[in-house]
């Protein structure tokens, strides 16, 4: 009985050893490629930088508040664009005059006040409109959000 177990155990060891040698020779169990930790770290940092937004604060814009076809007051707005990626930031900086023009055209075309007569600024509508203007210049997938940094009434 012990002889049979010894023969079966020896045969199993030979089969396992032969299988392992075959895998090693075929390259499946070859030596591991050296891991370049610095290259991996740089890839991770680049991926994180691409995912993190870049904020581009615009110089103040002035929006008129009209009443009975007369200028009642003005509102000075400071906006910040939440841009995705450094290439989009460069594109936005290159097109600042076009971006300012698109935003001013919108501000001078439609009122930024709520329609309920309260005189309050409709920030949600303003953000949507400014986001559409920014995306039309910079690119739809490049501007994530518009942040209203400051809104000051003048007059």
mmCIF file of C-alpha atoms in Angstrom, residues 8 24 56:
data_model
loop_
_atom_site.group_PDB
_atom_site.id
_atom_site.type_symbol
_atom_site.label_atom_id
_atom_site.label_comp_id
_atom_site.label_asym_id
_atom_site.label_seq_id
_atom_site.Cartn_x
_atom_site.Cartn_y
_atom_site.Cartn_z
ATOM 1 C CA UNK A 8 1.463 7.754 -7.347
ATOM 2 C CA UNK A 24 8.467 28.183 -18.368
ATOM 3 C CA UNK A 56 -10.293 80.457 -15.450
#
